[in-house]
Amino acid sequence: MTDAVGSIDMPDAQDEAPESRKTRKGGKRGKKGPLKRLAIFYRQIVAELRKVVWPSRNQLTTYTTVVIIFVVIMIGLVTVIDYGLSNAAKYVFG
């Protein structure tokens, strides 16, 4: 069975990898020492942190307030459910 993309029985030519090709172990990283790799890693971390859009002080205050209010509401909800279930268990089991 053949369709426009190919079939399971007859794979496309580009899907087949030549077996005579050798793969290199390590690549560029394999030639560098551990301290050099660690330095590159930290440089990449700093580069990524520079891309971050940091919130303003006003946004940070708003986000923090919303999170604290949400946590307080969830604590209250879990407390009410826990109290109700414990009283139900006492009523059922004596």
PDB file of N, CA and C in Angstrom:
ATOM      1  N   MET A   1       0.841  -1.168   0.000  1.00  0.00           N
ATOM      2  CA  MET A   1       0.000   0.000   0.000  1.00  0.00           C
ATOM      3  C   MET A   1       0.889   1.236   0.000  1.00  0.00           C
ATOM      4  N   THR A   2       0.675   2.128  -0.936  1.00  0.00           N
ATOM      5  CA  THR A   2       1.499   3.320  -1.065  1.00  0.00           C
ATOM      6  C   THR A   2       0.611   4.546  -1.089  1.00  0.00           C
ATOM      7  N   ASP A   3       1.005   5.577  -0.347  1.00  0.00           N
ATOM      8  CA  ASP A   3       0.285   6.847  -0.403  1.00  0.00           C
ATOM      9  C   ASP A   3       1.271   7.929  -0.820  1.00  0.00           C
ATOM     10  N   ALA A   4       0.851   9.207  -0.715  1.00  0.00           N
ATOM     11  CA  ALA A   4       1.695  10.303  -1.184  1.00  0.00           C
ATOM     12  C   ALA A   4       2.979  10.417  -0.373  1.00  0.00           C
ATOM     13  N   VAL A   5       2.945  10.028   0.897  1.00  0.00           N
ATOM     14  CA  VAL A   5       4.103  10.173   1.761  1.00  0.00           C
ATOM     15  C   VAL A   5       5.008   8.952   1.686  1.00  0.00           C
ATOM     16  N   GLY A   6       4.456   7.809   1.435  1.00  0.00           N
ATOM     17  CA  GLY A   6       5.232   6.577   1.420  1.00  0.00           C
ATOM     18  C   GLY A   6       4.431   5.503   2.127  1.00  0.00           C
ATOM     19  N   SER A   7       5.021   4.385   2.395  1.00  0.00           N
ATOM     20  CA  SER A   7       4.308   3.349   3.109  1.00  0.00           C
ATOM     21  C   SER A   7       5.198   2.788   4.207  1.00  0.00           C
ATOM     22  N   ILE A   8       4.577   1.990   5.026  1.00  0.00           N
ATOM     23  CA  ILE A   8       5.324   1.377   6.122  1.00  0.00           C
ATOM     24  C   ILE A   8       6.261   0.306   5.579  1.00  0.00           C
ATOM     25  N   ASP A   9       5.815  -0.416   4.545  1.00  0.00           N
ATOM     26  CA  ASP A   9       6.614  -1.495   3.986  1.00  0.00           C
ATOM     27  C   ASP A   9       7.822  -0.983   3.203  1.00  0.00           C
ATOM     28  N   MET A  10       7.681   0.160   2.543  1.00  0.00           N
ATOM     29  CA  MET A  10       8.745   0.706   1.696  1.00  0.00           C
ATOM     30  C   MET A  10       9.077   2.114   2.201  1.00  0.00           C
ATOM     31  N   PRO A  11      10.054   2.277   3.088  1.00  0.00           N
ATOM     32  CA  PRO A  11      10.378   3.611   3.601  1.00  0.00           C
ATOM     33  C   PRO A  11      10.957   4.504   2.517  1.00  0.00           C
ATOM     34  N   ASP A  12      10.831   5.809   2.729  1.00  0.00           N
ATOM     35  CA  ASP A  12      11.393   6.782   1.786  1.00  0.00           C
ATOM     36  C   ASP A  12      12.909   6.692   1.787  1.00  0.00           C
ATOM     37  N   ALA A  13      13.517   7.165   0.720  1.00  0.00           N
ATOM     38  CA  ALA A  13      14.970   7.084   0.581  1.00  0.00           C
ATOM     39  C   ALA A  13      15.682   7.929   1.630  1.00  0.00           C
ATOM     40  N   GLN A  14      15.130   9.101   1.986  1.00  0.00           N
ATOM     41  CA  GLN A  14      15.814   9.956   2.950  1.00  0.00           C
ATOM     42  C   GLN A  14      15.708   9.416   4.377  1.00  0.00           C
ATOM     43  N   ASP A  15      14.793   8.485   4.615  1.00  0.00           N
ATOM     44  CA  ASP A  15      14.675   7.899   5.944  1.00  0.00           C
ATOM     45  C   ASP A  15      15.795   6.912   6.245  1.00  0.00           C
ATOM     46  N   GLU A  16      16.383   6.350   5.201  1.00  0.00           N
ATOM     47  CA  GLU A  16      17.436   5.359   5.393  1.00  0.00           C
ATOM     48  C   GLU A  16      18.771   6.050   5.623  1.00  0.00           C
ATOM     49  N   ALA A  17      19.424   5.707   6.703  1.00  0.00           N
ATOM     50  CA  ALA A  17      20.731   6.297   7.011  1.00  0.00           C
ATOM     51  C   ALA A  17      21.820   5.395   6.453  1.00  0.00           C
ATOM     52  N   PRO A  18      22.823   5.970   5.808  1.00  0.00           N
ATOM     53  CA  PRO A  18      23.922   5.127   5.304  1.00  0.00           C
ATOM     54  C   PRO A  18      24.700   4.530   6.469  1.00  0.00           C
ATOM     55  N   GLU A  19      24.994   3.253   6.367  1.00  0.00           N
ATOM     56  CA  GLU A  19      25.658   2.562   7.465  1.00  0.00           C
ATOM     57  C   GLU A  19      27.166   2.782   7.453  1.00  0.00           C
ATOM     58  N   SER A  20      27.718   3.264   6.347  1.00  0.00           N
ATOM     59  CA  SER A  20      29.159   3.447   6.271  1.00  0.00           C
ATOM     60  C   SER A  20      29.613   4.722   6.984  1.00  0.00           C
ATOM     61  N   ARG A  21      28.690   5.566   7.356  1.00  0.00           N
ATOM     62  CA  ARG A  21      29.032   6.831   8.015  1.00  0.00           C
ATOM     63  C   ARG A  21      29.396   6.581   9.468  1.00  0.00           C
ATOM     64  N   LYS A  22      30.531   7.107   9.904  1.00  0.00           N
ATOM     65  CA  LYS A  22      30.984   6.918  11.280  1.00  0.00           C
ATOM     66  C   LYS A  22      30.485   8.068  12.140  1.00  0.00           C
ATOM     67  N   THR A  23      30.126   7.763  13.362  1.00  0.00           N
ATOM     68  CA  THR A  23      29.682   8.805  14.288  1.00  0.00           C
ATOM     69  C   THR A  23      30.829   9.151  15.221  1.00  0.00           C
ATOM     70  N   ARG A  24      30.991  10.443  15.470  1.00  0.00           N
ATOM     71  CA  ARG A  24      32.049  10.898  16.367  1.00  0.00           C
ATOM     72  C   ARG A  24      31.549  10.875  17.794  1.00  0.00           C
ATOM     73  N   LYS A  25      32.382  10.492  18.690  1.00  0.00           N
ATOM     74  CA  LYS A  25      32.022  10.499  20.098  1.00  0.00           C
ATOM     75  C   LYS A  25      32.445  11.822  20.718  1.00  0.00           C
ATOM     76  N   GLY A  26      31.536  12.442  21.445  1.00  0.00           N
ATOM     77  CA  GLY A  26      31.892  13.644  22.178  1.00  0.00           C
ATOM     78  C   GLY A  26      31.673  14.920  21.418  1.00  0.00           C
ATOM     79  N   GLY A  27      31.983  14.962  20.151  1.00  0.00           N
ATOM     80  CA  GLY A  27      31.834  16.174  19.369  1.00  0.00           C
ATOM     81  C   GLY A  27      32.756  17.267  19.879  1.00  0.00           C
ATOM     82  N   LYS A  28      32.285  18.508  19.843  1.00  0.00           N
ATOM     83  CA  LYS A  28      33.102  19.637  20.297  1.00  0.00           C
ATOM     84  C   LYS A  28      33.313  19.608  21.803  1.00  0.00           C
ATOM     85  N   ARG A  29      32.306  19.125  22.530  1.00  0.00           N
ATOM     86  CA  ARG A  29      32.416  19.113  23.991  1.00  0.00           C
ATOM     87  C   ARG A  29      33.409  18.087  24.497  1.00  0.00           C
ATOM     88  N   GLY A  30      33.652  17.049  23.732  1.00  0.00           N
ATOM     89  CA  GLY A  30      34.541  16.002  24.171  1.00  0.00           C
ATOM     90  C   GLY A  30      35.991  16.447  24.279  1.00  0.00           C
ATOM     91  N   LYS A  31      36.372  17.503  23.577  1.00  0.00           N
ATOM     92  CA  LYS A  31      37.755  17.953  23.560  1.00  0.00           C
ATOM     93  C   LYS A  31      38.067  18.959  24.662  1.00  0.00           C
ATOM     94  N   LYS A  32      37.028  19.515  25.306  1.00  0.00           N
ATOM     95  CA  LYS A  32      37.253  20.528  26.329  1.00  0.00           C
ATOM     96  C   LYS A  32      37.266  19.890  27.708  1.00  0.00           C
ATOM     97  N   GLY A  33      38.041  20.485  28.592  1.00  0.00           N
ATOM     98  CA  GLY A  33      38.128  19.962  29.944  1.00  0.00           C
ATOM     99  C   GLY A  33      36.889  20.308  30.754  1.00  0.00           C
ATOM    100  N   PRO A  34      36.768  19.712  31.936  1.00  0.00           N
ATOM    101  CA  PRO A  34      35.583  19.941  32.753  1.00  0.00           C
ATOM    102  C   PRO A  34      35.446  21.394  33.219  1.00  0.00           C
ATOM    103  N   LEU A  35      36.555  22.072  33.506  1.00  0.00           N
ATOM    104  CA  LEU A  35      36.456  23.467  33.940  1.00  0.00           C
ATOM    105  C   LEU A  35      36.010  24.369  32.797  1.00  0.00           C
ATOM    106  N   LYS A  36      36.464  24.072  31.607  1.00  0.00           N
ATOM    107  CA  LYS A  36      36.071  24.850  30.434  1.00  0.00           C
ATOM    108  C   LYS A  36      34.580  24.667  30.152  1.00  0.00           C
ATOM    109  N   ARG A  37      34.110  23.429  30.276  1.00  0.00           N
ATOM    110  CA  ARG A  37      32.683  23.166  30.062  1.00  0.00           C
ATOM    111  C   ARG A  37      31.839  23.847  31.127  1.00  0.00           C
ATOM    112  N   LEU A  38      32.323  23.864  32.370  1.00  0.00           N
ATOM    113  CA  LEU A  38      31.601  24.526  33.458  1.00  0.00           C
ATOM    114  C   LEU A  38      31.519  26.033  33.221  1.00  0.00           C
ATOM    115  N   ALA A  39      32.607  26.620  32.738  1.00  0.00           N
ATOM    116  CA  ALA A  39      32.613  28.053  32.435  1.00  0.00           C
ATOM    117  C   ALA A  39      31.625  28.367  31.315  1.00  0.00           C
ATOM    118  N   ILE A  40      31.582  27.537  30.287  1.00  0.00           N
ATOM    119  CA  ILE A  40      30.636  27.735  29.185  1.00  0.00           C
ATOM    120  C   ILE A  40      29.211  27.620  29.703  1.00  0.00           C
ATOM    121  N   PHE A  41      28.969  26.654  30.577  1.00  0.00           N
ATOM    122  CA  PHE A  41      27.635  26.450  31.152  1.00  0.00           C
ATOM    123  C   PHE A  41      27.179  27.701  31.899  1.00  0.00           C
ATOM    124  N   TYR A  42      28.048  28.274  32.738  1.00  0.00           N
ATOM    125  CA  TYR A  42      27.674  29.472  33.491  1.00  0.00           C
ATOM    126  C   TYR A  42      27.497  30.678  32.575  1.00  0.00           C
ATOM    127  N   ARG A  43      28.292  30.781  31.519  1.00  0.00           N
ATOM    128  CA  ARG A  43      28.105  31.873  30.558  1.00  0.00           C
ATOM    129  C   ARG A  43      26.751  31.753  29.865  1.00  0.00           C
ATOM    130  N   GLN A  44      26.345  30.531  29.564  1.00  0.00           N
ATOM    131  CA  GLN A  44      25.045  30.319  28.937  1.00  0.00           C
ATOM    132  C   GLN A  44      23.915  30.665  29.903  1.00  0.00           C
ATOM    133  N   ILE A  45      24.098  30.373  31.189  1.00  0.00           N
ATOM    134  CA  ILE A  45      23.087  30.733  32.185  1.00  0.00           C
ATOM    135  C   ILE A  45      22.910  32.243  32.236  1.00  0.00           C
ATOM    136  N   VAL A  46      24.011  32.978  32.291  1.00  0.00           N
ATOM    137  CA  VAL A  46      23.944  34.437  32.345  1.00  0.00           C
ATOM    138  C   VAL A  46      23.292  34.986  31.080  1.00  0.00           C
ATOM    139  N   ALA A  47      23.614  34.415  29.926  1.00  0.00           N
ATOM    140  CA  ALA A  47      23.018  34.871  28.668  1.00  0.00           C
ATOM    141  C   ALA A  47      21.511  34.651  28.664  1.00  0.00           C
ATOM    142  N   GLU A  48      21.057  33.521  29.192  1.00  0.00           N
ATOM    143  CA  GLU A  48      19.618  33.246  29.254  1.00  0.00           C
ATOM    144  C   GLU A  48      18.924  34.176  30.245  1.00  0.00           C
ATOM    145  N   LEU A  49      19.572  34.468  31.382  1.00  0.00           N
ATOM    146  CA  LEU A  49      18.961  35.363  32.359  1.00  0.00           C
ATOM    147  C   LEU A  49      18.829  36.785  31.828  1.00  0.00           C
ATOM    148  N   ARG A  50      19.709  37.183  30.928  1.00  0.00           N
ATOM    149  CA  ARG A  50      19.596  38.520  30.330  1.00  0.00           C
ATOM    150  C   ARG A  50      18.399  38.619  29.410  1.00  0.00           C
ATOM    151  N   LYS A  51      17.921  37.488  28.881  1.00  0.00           N
ATOM    152  CA  LYS A  51      16.754  37.477  27.996  1.00  0.00           C
ATOM    153  C   LYS A  51      15.440  37.590  28.761  1.00  0.00           C
ATOM    154  N   VAL A  52      15.465  37.345  30.066  1.00  0.00           N
ATOM    155  CA  VAL A  52      14.247  37.330  30.869  1.00  0.00           C
ATOM    156  C   VAL A  52      13.690  38.739  30.996  1.00  0.00           C
ATOM    157  N   VAL A  53      12.368  38.860  30.850  1.00  0.00           N
ATOM    158  CA  VAL A  53      11.697  40.137  31.074  1.00  0.00           C
ATOM    159  C   VAL A  53      11.262  40.150  32.538  1.00  0.00           C
ATOM    160  N   TRP A  54      11.960  40.923  33.344  1.00  0.00           N
ATOM    161  CA  TRP A  54      11.686  40.957  34.766  1.00  0.00           C
ATOM    162  C   TRP A  54      10.513  41.880  35.050  1.00  0.00           C
ATOM    163  N   PRO A  55       9.633  41.516  36.021  1.00  0.00           N
ATOM    164  CA  PRO A  55       8.483  42.374  36.326  1.00  0.00           C
ATOM    165  C   PRO A  55       8.918  43.635  37.064  1.00  0.00           C
ATOM    166  N   SER A  56       8.105  44.682  36.913  1.00  0.00           N
ATOM    167  CA  SER A  56       8.382  45.916  37.647  1.00  0.00           C
ATOM    168  C   SER A  56       8.005  45.714  39.106  1.00  0.00           C
ATOM    169  N   ARG A  57       8.364  46.670  39.943  1.00  0.00           N
ATOM    170  CA  ARG A  57       8.062  46.555  41.368  1.00  0.00           C
ATOM    171  C   ARG A  57       6.555  46.514  41.602  1.00  0.00           C
ATOM    172  N   ASN A  58       5.801  47.303  40.842  1.00  0.00           N
ATOM    173  CA  ASN A  58       4.340  47.327  40.978  1.00  0.00           C
ATOM    174  C   ASN A  58       3.740  45.974  40.579  1.00  0.00           C
ATOM    175  N   GLN A  59       4.200  45.406  39.472  1.00  0.00           N
ATOM    176  CA  GLN A  59       3.711  44.092  39.048  1.00  0.00           C
ATOM    177  C   GLN A  59       4.057  43.019  40.073  1.00  0.00           C
ATOM    178  N   LEU A  60       5.265  43.085  40.605  1.00  0.00           N
ATOM    179  CA  LEU A  60       5.702  42.097  41.587  1.00  0.00           C
ATOM    180  C   LEU A  60       4.839  42.159  42.845  1.00  0.00           C
ATOM    181  N   THR A  61       4.508  43.368  43.283  1.00  0.00           N
ATOM    182  CA  THR A  61       3.643  43.533  44.458  1.00  0.00           C
ATOM    183  C   THR A  61       2.252  42.972  44.171  1.00  0.00           C
ATOM    184  N   THR A  62       1.733  43.248  42.985  1.00  0.00           N
ATOM    185  CA  THR A  62       0.409  42.742  42.606  1.00  0.00           C
ATOM    186  C   THR A  62       0.408  41.216  42.555  1.00  0.00           C
ATOM    187  N   TYR A  63       1.395  40.632  41.907  1.00  0.00           N
ATOM    188  CA  TYR A  63       1.473  39.171  41.801  1.00  0.00           C
ATOM    189  C   TYR A  63       1.597  38.521  43.179  1.00  0.00           C
ATOM    190  N   THR A  64       2.418  39.106  44.042  1.00  0.00           N
ATOM    191  CA  THR A  64       2.615  38.553  45.383  1.00  0.00           C
ATOM    192  C   THR A  64       1.319  38.616  46.182  1.00  0.00           C
ATOM    193  N   THR A  65       0.603  39.720  46.090  1.00  0.00           N
ATOM    194  CA  THR A  65      -0.666  39.869  46.807  1.00  0.00           C
ATOM    195  C   THR A  65      -1.687  38.850  46.322  1.00  0.00           C
ATOM    196  N   VAL A  66      -1.770  38.662  45.011  1.00  0.00           N
ATOM    197  CA  VAL A  66      -2.711  37.694  44.457  1.00  0.00           C
ATOM    198  C   VAL A  66      -2.382  36.280  44.943  1.00  0.00           C
ATOM    199  N   VAL A  67      -1.108  35.925  44.951  1.00  0.00           N
ATOM    200  CA  VAL A  67      -0.706  34.584  45.396  1.00  0.00           C
ATOM    201  C   VAL A  67      -1.027  34.386  46.874  1.00  0.00           C
ATOM    202  N   ILE A  68      -0.740  35.378  47.708  1.00  0.00           N
ATOM    203  CA  ILE A  68      -1.018  35.252  49.151  1.00  0.00           C
ATOM    204  C   ILE A  68      -2.513  35.113  49.394  1.00  0.00           C
ATOM    205  N   ILE A  69      -3.337  35.920  48.705  1.00  0.00           N
ATOM    206  CA  ILE A  69      -4.794  35.817  48.873  1.00  0.00           C
ATOM    207  C   ILE A  69      -5.290  34.452  48.415  1.00  0.00           C
ATOM    208  N   PHE A  70      -4.782  33.960  47.299  1.00  0.00           N
ATOM    209  CA  PHE A  70      -5.182  32.644  46.801  1.00  0.00           C
ATOM    210  C   PHE A  70      -4.818  31.546  47.802  1.00  0.00           C
ATOM    211  N   VAL A  71      -3.629  31.612  48.368  1.00  0.00           N
ATOM    212  CA  VAL A  71      -3.196  30.596  49.330  1.00  0.00           C
ATOM    213  C   VAL A  71      -4.069  30.639  50.583  1.00  0.00           C
ATOM    214  N   VAL A  72      -4.403  31.832  51.067  1.00  0.00           N
ATOM    215  CA  VAL A  72      -5.259  31.954  52.254  1.00  0.00           C
ATOM    216  C   VAL A  72      -6.642  31.375  51.966  1.00  0.00           C
ATOM    217  N   ILE A  73      -7.199  31.641  50.782  1.00  0.00           N
ATOM    218  CA  ILE A  73      -8.506  31.079  50.413  1.00  0.00           C
ATOM    219  C   ILE A  73      -8.439  29.560  50.347  1.00  0.00           C
ATOM    220  N   MET A  74      -7.372  29.027  49.758  1.00  0.00           N
ATOM    221  CA  MET A  74      -7.243  27.567  49.660  1.00  0.00           C
ATOM    222  C   MET A  74      -7.073  26.926  51.031  1.00  0.00           C
ATOM    223  N   ILE A  75      -6.339  27.581  51.939  1.00  0.00           N
ATOM    224  CA  ILE A  75      -6.195  27.063  53.306  1.00  0.00           C
ATOM    225  C   ILE A  75      -7.553  27.021  53.981  1.00  0.00           C
ATOM    226  N   GLY A  76      -8.337  28.082  53.819  1.00  0.00           N
ATOM    227  CA  GLY A  76      -9.679  28.113  54.406  1.00  0.00           C
ATOM    228  C   GLY A  76     -10.568  27.029  53.832  1.00  0.00           C
ATOM    229  N   LEU A  77     -10.514  26.822  52.521  1.00  0.00           N
ATOM    230  CA  LEU A  77     -11.339  25.798  51.875  1.00  0.00           C
ATOM    231  C   LEU A  77     -10.963  24.399  52.361  1.00  0.00           C
ATOM    232  N   VAL A  78      -9.676  24.107  52.422  1.00  0.00           N
ATOM    233  CA  VAL A  78      -9.233  22.791  52.891  1.00  0.00           C
ATOM    234  C   VAL A  78      -9.595  22.597  54.359  1.00  0.00           C
ATOM    235  N   THR A  79      -9.498  23.651  55.170  1.00  0.00           N
ATOM    236  CA  THR A  79      -9.869  23.561  56.585  1.00  0.00           C
ATOM    237  C   THR A  79     -11.346  23.232  56.742  1.00  0.00           C
ATOM    238  N   VAL A  80     -12.207  23.910  55.982  1.00  0.00           N
ATOM    239  CA  VAL A  80     -13.655  23.656  56.066  1.00  0.00           C
ATOM    240  C   VAL A  80     -13.979  22.236  55.619  1.00  0.00           C
ATOM    241  N   ILE A  81     -13.374  21.789  54.513  1.00  0.00           N
ATOM    242  CA  ILE A  81     -13.616  20.424  54.033  1.00  0.00           C
ATOM    243  C   ILE A  81     -13.117  19.406  55.048  1.00  0.00           C
ATOM    244  N   ASP A  82     -11.960  19.625  55.637  1.00  0.00           N
ATOM    245  CA  ASP A  82     -11.403  18.710  56.627  1.00  0.00           C
ATOM    246  C   ASP A  82     -12.298  18.648  57.868  1.00  0.00           C
ATOM    247  N   TYR A  83     -12.738  19.795  58.314  1.00  0.00           N
ATOM    248  CA  TYR A  83     -13.624  19.834  59.496  1.00  0.00           C
ATOM    249  C   TYR A  83     -14.937  19.113  59.205  1.00  0.00           C
ATOM    250  N   GLY A  84     -15.493  19.338  58.035  1.00  0.00           N
ATOM    251  CA  GLY A  84     -16.747  18.676  57.665  1.00  0.00           C
ATOM    252  C   GLY A  84     -16.585  17.173  57.545  1.00  0.00           C
ATOM    253  N   LEU A  85     -15.508  16.711  56.917  1.00  0.00           N
ATOM    254  CA  LEU A  85     -15.295  15.269  56.776  1.00  0.00           C
ATOM    255  C   LEU A  85     -15.007  14.605  58.123  1.00  0.00           C
ATOM    256  N   SER A  86     -14.282  15.295  59.017  1.00  0.00           N
ATOM    257  CA  SER A  86     -14.012  14.698  60.334  1.00  0.00           C
ATOM    258  C   SER A  86     -15.301  14.582  61.146  1.00  0.00           C
ATOM    259  N   ASN A  87     -16.152  15.596  61.075  1.00  0.00           N
ATOM    260  CA  ASN A  87     -17.442  15.492  61.777  1.00  0.00           C
ATOM    261  C   ASN A  87     -18.321  14.418  61.154  1.00  0.00           C
ATOM    262  N   ALA A  88     -18.306  14.254  59.836  1.00  0.00           N
ATOM    263  CA  ALA A  88     -19.072  13.210  59.181  1.00  0.00           C
ATOM    264  C   ALA A  88     -18.563  11.838  59.610  1.00  0.00           C
ATOM    265  N   ALA A  89     -17.238  11.679  59.706  1.00  0.00           N
ATOM    266  CA  ALA A  89     -16.663  10.397  60.134  1.00  0.00           C
ATOM    267  C   ALA A  89     -17.035  10.093  61.571  1.00  0.00           C
ATOM    268  N   LYS A  90     -17.036  11.120  62.454  1.00  0.00           N
ATOM    269  CA  LYS A  90     -17.435  10.914  63.841  1.00  0.00           C
ATOM    270  C   LYS A  90     -18.915  10.510  63.930  1.00  0.00           C
ATOM    271  N   TYR A  91     -19.735  11.120  63.097  1.00  0.00           N
ATOM    272  CA  TYR A  91     -21.159  10.815  63.098  1.00  0.00           C
ATOM    273  C   TYR A  91     -21.413   9.396  62.612  1.00  0.00           C
ATOM    274  N   VAL A  92     -20.701   8.967  61.550  1.00  0.00           N
ATOM    275  CA  VAL A  92     -20.910   7.631  60.967  1.00  0.00           C
ATOM    276  C   VAL A  92     -20.315   6.553  61.867  1.00  0.00           C
ATOM    277  N   PHE A  93     -19.109   6.744  62.381  1.00  0.00           N
ATOM    278  CA  PHE A  93     -18.415   5.700  63.114  1.00  0.00           C
ATOM    279  C   PHE A  93     -18.524   5.846  64.626  1.00  0.00           C
ATOM    280  N   GLY A  94     -19.203   6.832  65.096  1.00  0.00           N
ATOM    281  CA  GLY A  94     -19.478   6.920  66.504  1.00  0.00           C
ATOM    282  C   GLY A  94     -18.600   7.824  67.242  1.00  0.00           C
TER     283      GLY A  94
END
